[in-house]
Tab-separated table of C-alpha atoms and ligand atoms in Angstrom:
chain	number	residue	atom	x	y	z
A	1	UNK	CA	152.310	308.393	216.269
A	2	UNK	CA	151.905	311.917	217.453
A	3	UNK	CA	154.137	313.453	220.065
A	4	UNK	CA	151.249	314.347	222.340
A	5	UNK	CA	150.483	310.686	222.914
A	6	UNK	CA	154.069	309.587	223.123
A	7	UNK	CA	153.835	309.101	226.861
A	8	UNK	CA	151.358	306.307	226.298
A	9	UNK	CA	153.880	304.010	224.688
A	10	UNK	CA	156.606	302.386	226.642
A	11	UNK	CA	158.331	299.793	224.502
A	12	UNK	CA	162.001	299.469	225.315
A	13	UNK	CA	162.796	300.317	221.732
A	14	UNK	CA	160.454	303.185	221.945
A	15	UNK	CA	158.334	305.665	220.144
A	16	UNK	CA	161.065	308.220	219.916
A	17	UNK	CA	162.257	306.318	216.878
A	18	UNK	CA	159.001	307.250	215.222
A	19	UNK	CA	158.706	310.693	216.697
A	20	UNK	CA	162.190	311.746	215.698
A	21	UNK	CA	162.368	314.909	213.652
A	22	UNK	CA	163.983	315.223	210.280
A	23	UNK	CA	167.102	317.344	210.662
A	24	UNK	CA	169.827	318.372	208.250
A	25	UNK	CA	172.937	316.209	208.451
A	26	UNK	CA	175.236	319.068	209.354
A	27	UNK	CA	175.483	318.689	213.127
A	28	UNK	CA	177.591	315.554	213.227
A	29	UNK	CA	179.301	314.621	216.427
A	30	UNK	CA	182.442	313.219	214.820
A	31	UNK	CA	184.352	316.455	215.217
A	32	UNK	CA	183.740	316.636	218.953
A	33	UNK	CA	184.050	313.082	220.260
A	34	UNK	CA	187.194	311.015	220.160
A	35	UNK	CA	187.019	307.358	219.233
A	36	UNK	CA	189.532	304.578	218.715
A	37	UNK	CA	187.579	303.553	215.643
A	38	UNK	CA	188.308	304.875	212.182
A	39	UNK	CA	185.947	307.662	211.228
A	40	UNK	CA	184.922	307.402	207.613
A	41	UNK	CA	183.818	310.369	205.560
A	42	UNK	CA	180.237	309.294	206.219
A	43	UNK	CA	180.663	309.210	210.002
A	44	UNK	CA	181.595	306.733	212.750
A	45	UNK	CA	182.347	303.220	211.561
A	46	UNK	CA	181.399	300.182	213.592
A	47	UNK	CA	181.764	296.504	212.796
A	48	UNK	CA	178.211	295.865	213.891
A	49	UNK	CA	175.440	298.371	214.506
A	50	UNK	CA	172.411	297.117	216.426
A	51	UNK	CA	169.295	299.262	216.115
A	52	UNK	CA	167.243	298.735	219.270
A	53	UNK	CA	168.007	297.725	222.854
A	54	UNK	CA	164.880	295.721	223.587
A	55	UNK	CA	165.010	292.012	224.285
A	56	UNK	CA	166.397	291.224	220.826
A	57	UNK	CA	168.874	294.111	220.798
A	58	UNK	CA	170.339	293.342	224.224
A	59	UNK	CA	170.465	289.579	223.603
A	60	UNK	CA	172.158	289.947	220.232
A	61	UNK	CA	174.628	292.686	221.280
A	62	UNK	CA	175.782	290.820	224.369
A	63	UNK	CA	175.959	287.447	222.654
A	64	UNK	CA	178.118	289.048	219.946
A	65	UNK	CA	180.315	290.674	222.588
A	66	UNK	CA	180.680	287.429	224.528
A	67	UNK	CA	182.048	285.719	221.404
A	68	UNK	CA	185.287	287.566	222.237
A	69	UNK	CA	185.665	288.687	218.640
A	70	UNK	CA	185.059	292.406	219.237
A	71	UNK	CA	187.018	295.190	220.915
A	72	UNK	CA	185.781	298.330	222.651
A	73	UNK	CA	183.131	300.210	220.604
A	74	UNK	CA	183.306	297.862	217.608
A	75	UNK	CA	179.666	297.042	218.326
A	76	UNK	CA	177.242	299.960	218.596
A	77	UNK	CA	173.729	299.909	220.022
A	78	UNK	CA	171.155	302.582	219.198
A	79	UNK	CA	168.020	303.209	221.261
A	80	UNK	CA	166.341	306.481	222.273
A	81	UNK	CA	164.628	305.077	225.389
A	82	UNK	CA	165.542	305.896	228.981
A	83	UNK	CA	164.100	302.608	230.297
A	84	UNK	CA	164.134	298.962	229.302
A	85	UNK	CA	160.886	297.195	230.185
A	86	UNK	CA	160.122	293.535	230.813
A	87	UNK	CA	156.941	293.743	228.783
A	88	UNK	CA	155.806	290.128	229.360
A	89	UNK	CA	155.277	291.205	232.980
A	90	UNK	CA	152.630	293.776	232.105
A	91	UNK	CA	149.903	291.094	231.989
A	92	UNK	CA	150.803	290.349	235.622
A	93	UNK	CA	150.516	294.061	236.465
A	94	UNK	CA	147.082	294.076	234.797
A	95	UNK	CA	146.078	291.249	237.121
A	96	UNK	CA	147.439	292.985	240.229
A	97	UNK	CA	150.239	290.443	240.651
A	98	UNK	CA	153.273	292.718	240.116
A	99	UNK	CA	154.267	296.348	240.420
A	100	UNK	CA	155.199	297.883	237.099
A	101	UNK	CA	158.130	299.759	238.666
A	102	UNK	CA	159.781	296.394	239.422
A	103	UNK	CA	159.756	295.395	235.746
A	104	UNK	CA	162.017	298.092	234.316
A	105	UNK	CA	165.637	299.135	234.514
A	106	UNK	CA	167.487	302.195	233.215
A	107	UNK	CA	168.518	301.153	229.722
A	108	UNK	CA	172.096	302.410	230.192
A	109	UNK	CA	172.509	300.085	233.200
A	110	UNK	CA	171.872	297.069	230.955
A	111	UNK	CA	174.362	297.935	228.218
A	112	UNK	CA	177.891	296.586	228.629
A	113	UNK	CA	180.438	299.447	228.672
A	114	UNK	CA	182.344	297.700	225.853
A	115	UNK	CA	179.424	298.563	223.569
A	116	UNK	CA	179.126	302.038	222.096
A	117	UNK	CA	175.656	303.252	223.129
A	118	UNK	CA	173.916	305.910	221.081
A	119	UNK	CA	170.938	307.001	223.206
A	120	UNK	CA	169.147	308.515	220.183
A	121	UNK	CA	166.339	307.739	217.771
A	122	UNK	CA	166.908	306.766	214.170
A	123	UNK	CA	165.876	308.995	211.294
A	124	UNK	CA	166.865	306.818	208.360
A	125	UNK	CA	168.379	303.506	207.347
A	126	UNK	CA	170.479	303.706	204.161
A	127	UNK	CA	171.594	300.139	203.452
A	128	UNK	CA	173.003	301.142	200.048
A	129	UNK	CA	175.563	303.300	201.900
A	130	UNK	CA	175.870	300.977	204.932
A	131	UNK	CA	174.727	303.947	206.994
A	132	UNK	CA	172.279	304.856	209.733
A	133	UNK	CA	171.255	308.465	210.332
A	134	UNK	CA	170.401	309.305	213.918
A	135	UNK	CA	167.724	311.765	214.965
A	136	UNK	CA	170.430	314.210	216.064
A	137	UNK	CA	171.840	314.266	212.538
A	138	UNK	CA	174.857	312.007	213.181
A	139	UNK	CA	175.561	309.411	210.526
A	140	UNK	CA	177.169	306.148	211.548
A	141	UNK	CA	178.316	303.382	209.260
A	142	UNK	CA	178.662	299.642	209.664
A	143	UNK	CA	179.957	296.400	208.236
A	144	UNK	CA	176.891	294.555	209.541
A	145	UNK	CA	173.548	295.954	210.627
A	146	UNK	CA	171.065	294.300	213.018
A	147	UNK	CA	167.625	295.897	212.853
A	148	UNK	CA	165.695	295.074	216.045
A	149	UNK	CA	163.764	298.208	217.112
A	150	UNK	CA	160.462	296.458	217.867
A	151	UNK	CA	157.114	297.753	216.685
A	152	UNK	CA	155.002	300.759	217.453
A	153	UNK	CA	151.699	300.736	219.350
A	154	UNK	CA	149.275	302.715	217.198
A	155	UNK	CA	147.010	304.198	219.865
A	156	UNK	CA	145.500	306.431	217.201
A	157	UNK	CA	144.186	303.343	215.371
A	158	UNK	CA	141.063	303.514	217.552
A	159	UNK	CA	139.222	306.847	217.516
A	160	UNK	CA	138.876	308.205	221.045
A	161	UNK	CA	141.369	305.751	222.545
A	162	UNK	CA	144.250	308.132	223.395
A	163	UNK	CA	141.847	310.436	225.228
A	164	UNK	CA	140.081	307.586	227.046
A	165	UNK	CA	143.373	306.036	228.190
A	166	UNK	CA	144.696	309.357	229.434
A	167	UNK	CA	141.509	310.111	231.401
A	168	UNK	CA	142.049	308.726	234.933
A	169	UNK	CA	138.278	308.561	235.459
A	170	UNK	CA	137.544	306.455	232.379
A	171	UNK	CA	137.217	302.670	232.601
A	172	UNK	CA	139.347	302.167	229.474
A	173	UNK	CA	142.829	300.692	229.834
A	174	UNK	CA	145.497	298.597	228.121
A	175	UNK	CA	148.204	296.275	229.402
A	176	UNK	CA	150.204	297.147	226.265
A	177	UNK	CA	151.699	300.327	227.734
A	178	UNK	CA	153.711	301.155	230.843
A	179	UNK	CA	151.467	304.122	231.642
A	180	UNK	CA	148.214	302.153	231.496
A	181	UNK	CA	148.986	298.546	232.553
A	182	UNK	CA	148.258	299.322	236.207
A	183	UNK	CA	145.066	301.182	235.274
A	184	UNK	CA	143.811	297.799	234.034
A	185	UNK	CA	143.840	296.367	237.555
A	186	UNK	CA	142.366	299.569	239.026
A	187	UNK	CA	139.393	299.323	236.652
A	188	UNK	CA	138.948	295.583	237.316
A	189	UNK	CA	138.928	296.147	241.069
A	190	UNK	CA	136.470	299.046	240.800
A	191	UNK	CA	133.895	297.330	238.574
A	192	UNK	CA	130.788	296.235	240.459
A	193	UNK	CA	128.413	295.517	237.584
A	194	UNK	CA	127.824	295.781	233.847
A	195	UNK	CA	129.532	294.773	230.617
A	196	UNK	CA	133.254	294.128	230.547
A	197	UNK	CA	134.695	293.944	227.028
A	198	UNK	CA	138.229	292.805	226.154
A	199	UNK	CA	139.433	293.471	222.608
A	200	UNK	CA	142.012	292.066	220.197
A	201	UNK	CA	142.528	293.649	216.749
A	202	UNK	CA	143.141	292.119	213.350
A	203	UNK	CA	146.750	292.332	212.187
A	204	UNK	CA	150.138	291.948	213.833
A	205	UNK	CA	150.403	292.460	217.601
A	206	UNK	CA	152.943	291.513	220.264
A	207	UNK	CA	152.052	288.327	222.113
A	208	UNK	CA	148.749	287.309	220.537
A	209	UNK	CA	147.658	285.600	223.758
A	210	UNK	CA	147.985	288.640	226.020
A	211	UNK	CA	144.561	290.194	225.229
A	212	UNK	CA	142.832	287.122	226.618
A	213	UNK	CA	145.262	286.731	229.536
A	214	UNK	CA	143.967	290.099	230.785
A	215	UNK	CA	140.425	288.784	230.448
A	216	UNK	CA	140.978	285.420	232.165
A	217	UNK	CA	142.563	287.083	235.194
A	218	UNK	CA	139.717	289.631	235.424
A	219	UNK	CA	137.148	286.840	235.152
A	220	UNK	CA	138.795	284.985	238.026
A	221	UNK	CA	138.986	288.183	240.077
A	222	UNK	CA	135.248	288.886	239.644
A	223	UNK	CA	134.375	285.227	240.213
A	224	UNK	CA	136.206	285.250	243.569
A	225	UNK	CA	134.496	288.543	244.455
A	226	UNK	CA	131.074	286.972	243.776
A	227	UNK	CA	130.469	289.347	240.862
A	228	UNK	CA	130.691	286.830	238.010
A	229	UNK	CA	129.050	283.452	237.707
A	230	UNK	CA	130.674	281.338	234.978
A	231	UNK	CA	127.902	278.741	234.964
A	232	UNK	CA	125.098	281.302	234.775
A	233	UNK	CA	126.240	284.862	234.006
A	234	UNK	CA	122.675	286.254	234.162
A	235	UNK	CA	122.751	285.335	237.849
A	236	UNK	CA	125.543	287.817	238.658
A	237	UNK	CA	126.118	291.532	237.990
A	238	UNK	CA	129.065	291.345	235.527
A	239	UNK	CA	128.950	290.092	231.910
A	240	UNK	CA	132.151	289.412	229.960
A	241	UNK	CA	132.746	289.611	226.195
A	242	UNK	CA	135.880	288.857	224.201
A	243	UNK	CA	135.765	290.930	221.015
A	244	UNK	CA	138.435	289.861	218.552
A	245	UNK	CA	139.113	290.752	214.960
A	246	UNK	CA	140.098	287.129	214.419
A	247	UNK	CA	137.741	284.209	213.739
A	248	UNK	CA	139.224	282.145	216.622
A	249	UNK	CA	140.534	282.496	220.188
A	250	UNK	CA	144.126	281.596	219.237
A	251	UNK	CA	145.964	280.997	215.975
A	252	UNK	CA	147.379	277.558	216.828
A	253	UNK	CA	144.722	274.827	216.442
A	254	UNK	CA	145.869	272.733	219.420
A	255	UNK	CA	145.626	275.614	221.908
A	256	UNK	CA	142.617	277.187	220.226
A	257	UNK	CA	140.601	274.033	220.883
A	258	UNK	CA	141.353	274.265	224.603
A	259	UNK	CA	140.777	278.028	224.849
A	260	UNK	CA	137.508	277.887	222.884
A	261	UNK	CA	136.302	275.105	225.171
A	262	UNK	CA	137.234	277.283	228.154
A	263	UNK	CA	135.411	280.313	226.707
A	264	UNK	CA	132.218	278.293	226.317
A	265	UNK	CA	132.517	276.619	229.726
A	266	UNK	CA	132.995	279.974	231.423
A	267	UNK	CA	130.191	281.601	229.429
A	268	UNK	CA	132.260	284.408	227.951
A	269	UNK	CA	130.524	285.934	224.944
A	270	UNK	CA	132.679	285.476	221.820
A	271	UNK	CA	132.429	288.403	219.429
A	272	UNK	CA	134.564	287.039	216.597
A	273	UNK	CA	135.595	289.174	213.619
A	274	UNK	CA	134.815	292.300	215.643
A	275	UNK	CA	137.639	294.825	215.182
A	276	UNK	CA	137.484	297.821	217.548
A	277	UNK	CA	137.586	301.108	215.586
A	278	UNK	CA	136.169	303.736	217.956
A	279	UNK	CA	135.324	304.553	221.546
A	280	UNK	CA	132.403	306.924	221.903
A	281	UNK	CA	131.649	307.661	225.556
A	282	UNK	CA	130.514	304.306	226.988
A	283	UNK	CA	130.100	302.693	223.558
A	284	UNK	CA	132.637	300.567	221.716
A	285	UNK	CA	132.315	300.548	217.934
A	286	UNK	CA	133.504	297.504	215.978
A	287	UNK	CA	134.101	297.024	212.242
A	288	UNK	CA	132.772	293.791	210.756
A	289	UNK	CA	134.240	291.998	207.725
A	290	UNK	CA	133.483	293.243	204.198
A	291	UNK	CA	130.091	294.792	203.754
A	292	UNK	CA	128.730	293.905	207.194
A	293	UNK	CA	128.936	297.451	208.541
A	294	UNK	CA	129.617	298.291	212.176
A	295	UNK	CA	128.403	297.029	215.527
A	296	UNK	CA	128.114	299.182	218.657
A	297	UNK	CA	128.305	297.661	222.144
A	298	UNK	CA	127.857	299.519	225.431
A	299	UNK	CA	130.589	298.861	227.997
A	300	UNK	CA	131.261	299.529	231.660
A	301	UNK	CA	134.874	298.356	231.418
A	302	UNK	CA	136.935	298.183	228.234
A	303	UNK	CA	140.349	296.583	227.897
A	304	UNK	CA	141.886	297.555	224.565
A	305	UNK	CA	144.622	296.003	222.474
A	306	UNK	CA	145.505	298.700	219.928
A	307	UNK	CA	146.757	297.952	216.452
A	308	UNK	CA	150.537	297.806	216.086
A	309	UNK	CA	152.940	298.173	213.202
A	310	UNK	CA	156.470	298.951	212.043
A	311	UNK	CA	158.194	302.226	212.879
A	312	UNK	CA	158.212	304.704	209.978
A	313	UNK	CA	162.004	304.639	209.642
A	314	UNK	CA	161.849	300.866	209.026
A	315	UNK	CA	158.742	300.904	206.857
A	316	UNK	CA	160.093	303.738	204.702
A	317	UNK	CA	163.498	302.114	204.209
A	318	UNK	CA	164.802	299.875	201.448
A	319	UNK	CA	164.915	297.050	204.012
A	320	UNK	CA	161.135	296.716	204.363
A	321	UNK	CA	158.864	294.149	202.770
A	322	UNK	CA	155.418	295.105	201.469
A	323	UNK	CA	153.998	295.202	204.993
A	324	UNK	CA	156.839	297.346	206.371
A	325	UNK	CA	158.777	294.653	208.265
A	326	UNK	CA	162.483	293.931	207.759
A	327	UNK	CA	162.517	291.427	204.913
A	328	UNK	CA	164.618	288.528	206.213
A	329	UNK	CA	165.003	284.869	205.371
A	330	UNK	CA	162.872	282.923	207.832
A	331	UNK	CA	165.583	280.342	208.563
A	332	UNK	CA	168.800	282.386	208.703
A	333	UNK	CA	167.366	285.790	209.844
A	334	UNK	CA	169.517	287.382	207.107
A	335	UNK	CA	168.092	290.100	204.876
A	336	UNK	CA	166.840	288.824	201.530
A	337	UNK	CA	168.536	291.606	199.516
A	338	UNK	CA	171.316	293.074	201.689
A	339	UNK	CA	173.590	290.232	202.902
A	340	UNK	CA	175.117	292.359	205.699
A	341	UNK	CA	171.750	293.143	207.275
A	342	UNK	CA	169.957	290.982	209.869
A	343	UNK	CA	166.744	291.184	211.818
A	344	UNK	CA	164.763	289.389	214.519
A	345	UNK	CA	161.947	290.100	216.906
A	346	UNK	CA	158.888	292.241	216.418
A	347	UNK	CA	160.284	294.375	213.563
A	348	UNK	CA	161.317	291.394	211.438
A	349	UNK	CA	159.280	289.608	208.796
A	350	UNK	CA	159.832	286.245	210.559
A	351	UNK	CA	156.390	284.625	210.217
A	352	UNK	CA	155.870	283.641	213.828
A	353	UNK	CA	154.248	285.023	216.973
A	354	UNK	CA	156.087	288.037	218.444
A	355	UNK	CA	157.271	287.225	221.986
A	356	UNK	CA	160.348	287.469	224.203
A	357	UNK	CA	160.414	283.664	224.162
A	358	UNK	CA	160.856	283.784	220.374
A	359	UNK	CA	163.938	285.960	220.904
A	360	UNK	CA	165.559	283.235	223.026
A	361	UNK	CA	165.713	281.112	219.859
A	362	UNK	CA	166.167	283.809	217.231
A	363	UNK	CA	169.108	285.637	218.825
A	364	UNK	CA	171.568	282.684	218.924
A	365	UNK	CA	170.771	281.862	215.283
A	366	UNK	CA	171.267	285.462	214.158
A	367	UNK	CA	174.498	285.784	216.140
A	368	UNK	CA	175.935	282.497	214.885
A	369	UNK	CA	175.122	283.363	211.273
A	370	UNK	CA	176.485	286.909	211.521
A	371	UNK	CA	179.755	285.668	213.062
A	372	UNK	CA	180.069	282.971	210.375
A	373	UNK	CA	179.559	285.595	207.686
A	374	UNK	CA	182.200	287.883	209.252
A	375	UNK	CA	184.572	284.891	209.161
A	376	UNK	CA	183.830	284.334	205.480
A	377	UNK	CA	181.788	281.197	206.076
A	378	UNK	CA	178.246	280.205	205.182
A	379	UNK	CA	175.516	281.099	207.721
A	380	UNK	CA	174.358	277.598	208.649
A	381	UNK	CA	172.230	278.026	211.791
A	382	UNK	CA	168.502	277.601	211.282
A	383	UNK	CA	165.577	279.177	213.176
A	384	UNK	CA	162.545	276.888	213.200
A	385	UNK	CA	159.988	279.560	214.205
A	386	UNK	CA	160.008	278.670	217.929
A	387	UNK	CA	157.867	280.950	220.036
A	388	UNK	CA	155.866	280.611	223.203
A	389	UNK	CA	152.895	282.097	224.974
A	390	UNK	CA	152.533	281.344	228.680
A	391	UNK	CA	148.792	281.937	228.776
A	392	UNK	CA	147.340	282.829	232.191
A	393	UNK	CA	143.921	281.177	232.355
A	394	UNK	CA	143.206	282.058	236.027
A	395	UNK	CA	145.172	283.077	239.151
A	396	UNK	CA	147.632	280.260	239.743
A	397	UNK	CA	147.308	278.520	236.347
A	398	UNK	CA	149.075	278.858	232.997
A	399	UNK	CA	148.632	277.049	229.696
A	400	UNK	CA	152.149	276.968	228.213
A	401	UNK	CA	151.717	277.238	224.441
A	402	UNK	CA	155.015	276.566	222.636
A	403	UNK	CA	155.079	276.174	218.889
A	404	UNK	CA	157.098	276.680	215.709
A	405	UNK	CA	156.431	277.617	212.083
A	406	UNK	CA	153.156	276.296	210.768
A	407	UNK	CA	151.512	276.432	214.200
A	408	UNK	CA	153.066	273.085	215.073
A	409	UNK	CA	153.472	272.486	218.837
A	410	UNK	CA	157.070	272.240	220.100
A	411	UNK	CA	156.573	271.671	223.806
A	412	UNK	CA	159.687	271.667	226.000
A	413	UNK	CA	158.137	269.827	228.955
A	414	UNK	CA	156.152	267.460	226.760
A	415	UNK	CA	159.467	266.411	225.207
A	416	UNK	CA	161.131	265.955	228.601
A	417	UNK	CA	158.331	264.625	230.784
A	418	UNK	CA	155.412	263.802	228.484
A	419	UNK	CA	153.257	266.603	229.944
A	420	UNK	CA	150.537	267.981	227.651
A	421	UNK	CA	151.070	271.749	227.854
A	422	UNK	CA	147.520	272.596	226.707
A	423	UNK	CA	146.425	271.710	230.247
A	424	UNK	CA	146.814	274.772	232.508
A	425	UNK	CA	149.172	274.081	235.426
A	426	UNK	CA	150.433	275.719	238.589
A	427	UNK	CA	154.064	274.900	237.739
A	428	UNK	CA	153.767	276.862	234.470
A	429	UNK	CA	152.251	279.755	236.437
A	430	UNK	CA	155.394	279.945	238.574
A	431	UNK	CA	157.566	279.792	235.468
A	432	UNK	CA	155.642	282.778	234.087
A	433	UNK	CA	155.356	284.806	237.295
A	434	UNK	CA	158.675	284.079	239.007
A	435	UNK	CA	161.221	282.257	236.835
A	436	UNK	CA	160.962	284.035	233.458
A	437	UNK	CA	161.204	287.610	234.862
A	438	UNK	CA	164.198	286.532	236.952
A	439	UNK	CA	166.049	284.698	234.185
A	440	UNK	CA	165.249	287.516	231.756
A	441	UNK	CA	166.631	290.393	233.844
A	442	UNK	CA	169.614	288.468	235.209
A	443	UNK	CA	170.662	286.400	232.210
A	444	UNK	CA	168.780	286.945	228.951
A	445	UNK	CA	169.580	290.648	228.601
A	446	UNK	CA	173.249	289.767	229.280
A	447	UNK	CA	173.277	287.270	226.437
A	448	UNK	CA	173.455	284.153	228.601
A	449	UNK	CA	169.940	282.675	228.326
A	450	UNK	CA	168.840	280.544	225.380
A	451	UNK	CA	165.264	279.738	226.472
A	452	UNK	CA	164.381	276.057	226.049
A	453	UNK	CA	168.054	275.396	225.231
A	454	UNK	CA	169.105	276.610	228.674
A	455	UNK	CA	172.008	278.822	229.621
A	456	UNK	CA	174.541	280.011	227.042
A	457	UNK	CA	178.221	280.128	228.007
B	1	LIG	C1	161.691	281.966	227.982
B	1	LIG	O1	162.875	281.676	227.956
B	1	LIG	C2	161.281	283.260	228.369
B	1	LIG	O2	162.189	284.247	228.582
B	1	LIG	C3	162.804	284.462	229.711
B	1	LIG	C4	159.945	283.565	228.475
B	1	LIG	O3	159.593	284.772	228.990
B	1	LIG	C5	159.212	285.766	228.226
B	1	LIG	C6	158.955	282.597	228.104
B	1	LIG	O4	157.776	282.913	228.127
B	1	LIG	C7	159.372	281.296	227.687
B	1	LIG	C8	158.306	280.300	227.339
B	1	LIG	C9	160.715	280.977	227.625
B	1	LIG	C10	161.168	279.620	227.163
B	1	LIG	C11	161.831	278.787	228.199
B	1	LIG	C12	161.447	277.571	228.622
B	1	LIG	C13	162.260	276.902	229.645
B	1	LIG	C14	160.220	276.891	228.136
């Protein structure tokens, strides 16, 4: 990711990780700062170092701290960002339902003063030496390492995208960045006629349902404005296409059936196995599978989901699997080669959908297993792959997909009340719009929210 486009990304564990410069290791801070902790020859020593202060980093750090087993500065948190964002709220910003400024807090305000906060990027992970090198050249060492920096949005993966997003007069936007999530609603509101295309790439992304959430809200907006006719699109000025690199609307069969039915009912054109590769003026260029060449579609509004992937310092480390993610055991969240390294969230190899809801289940497992290991016991807690996607299907309705490994539904309210969560509901909409942002910013980041398992003491 190039520095010139850095302002387009806004993940809480942000791009500065990737943009950090290689520097010689001479300018260490250990000579200047005092610390109650022993300073090893390699640098500052912490019991636990957490790389990243996104939803996983804050949940894990504060849950560890709340165990009462750590003193001042024994746990360190590293993140270069100035702001922590509630990213699940950006779909609501794209639909004009929230202000993006209300969904972020200064990152330092969310970090307990008992934690040592390094507000820097990471240059290198050296698990063989139990060391992390910061972008400012400082080396810190650990007994246990938690790698939770998130993933990078690769805006450069689509030719012409960085320029189109940055141009305030273009009709190209993305809910995947702080800078552009409000542009999405501006372009929706301004469109009077023509082709609206919403894209989803092949490969790993955060929240695989979000690309179509943006579309369903726009559809409803244009329907209410008399600009889209779901029963006969040729009768109204706006046409809608969903162009996805995948062969289906959603990866879990139960919810895919419902969403595919909805796509057909609402007469949205499905461009399956269409992977956006370039934006050329008012044309979107898509790659087709092996040997089928490219397809060009003219657009009047384009909502883009860029490709995403691991930060270079993770991918280039000994901790990465073949795809660049932190290679952990899918049940324990412990690294498969380095027993004092752990990972969860977007940067991990956990084979499930990447969401904040997933963190509510992953963090307690990671924390339990790390504490057990510190106490010389076996890490016995098991993560079952739980994740969730509250999928906005119109204003006022959400389909609450909840599932575990293998794409098997694990529905909280179905278990309690026998409600089929594939049916969009108003109550789920209020969970998504009002309850989750509230419980996230008041409890989850403090380590006291366990998702479907309720509050943590
Ligand atoms: C959740 O806890 C949570 O975090 C606050 C979300 O927001 C990102 C969610 O989307 C979901 C589904 C949960 C899970 C909680 C319940 C009660 C289903």
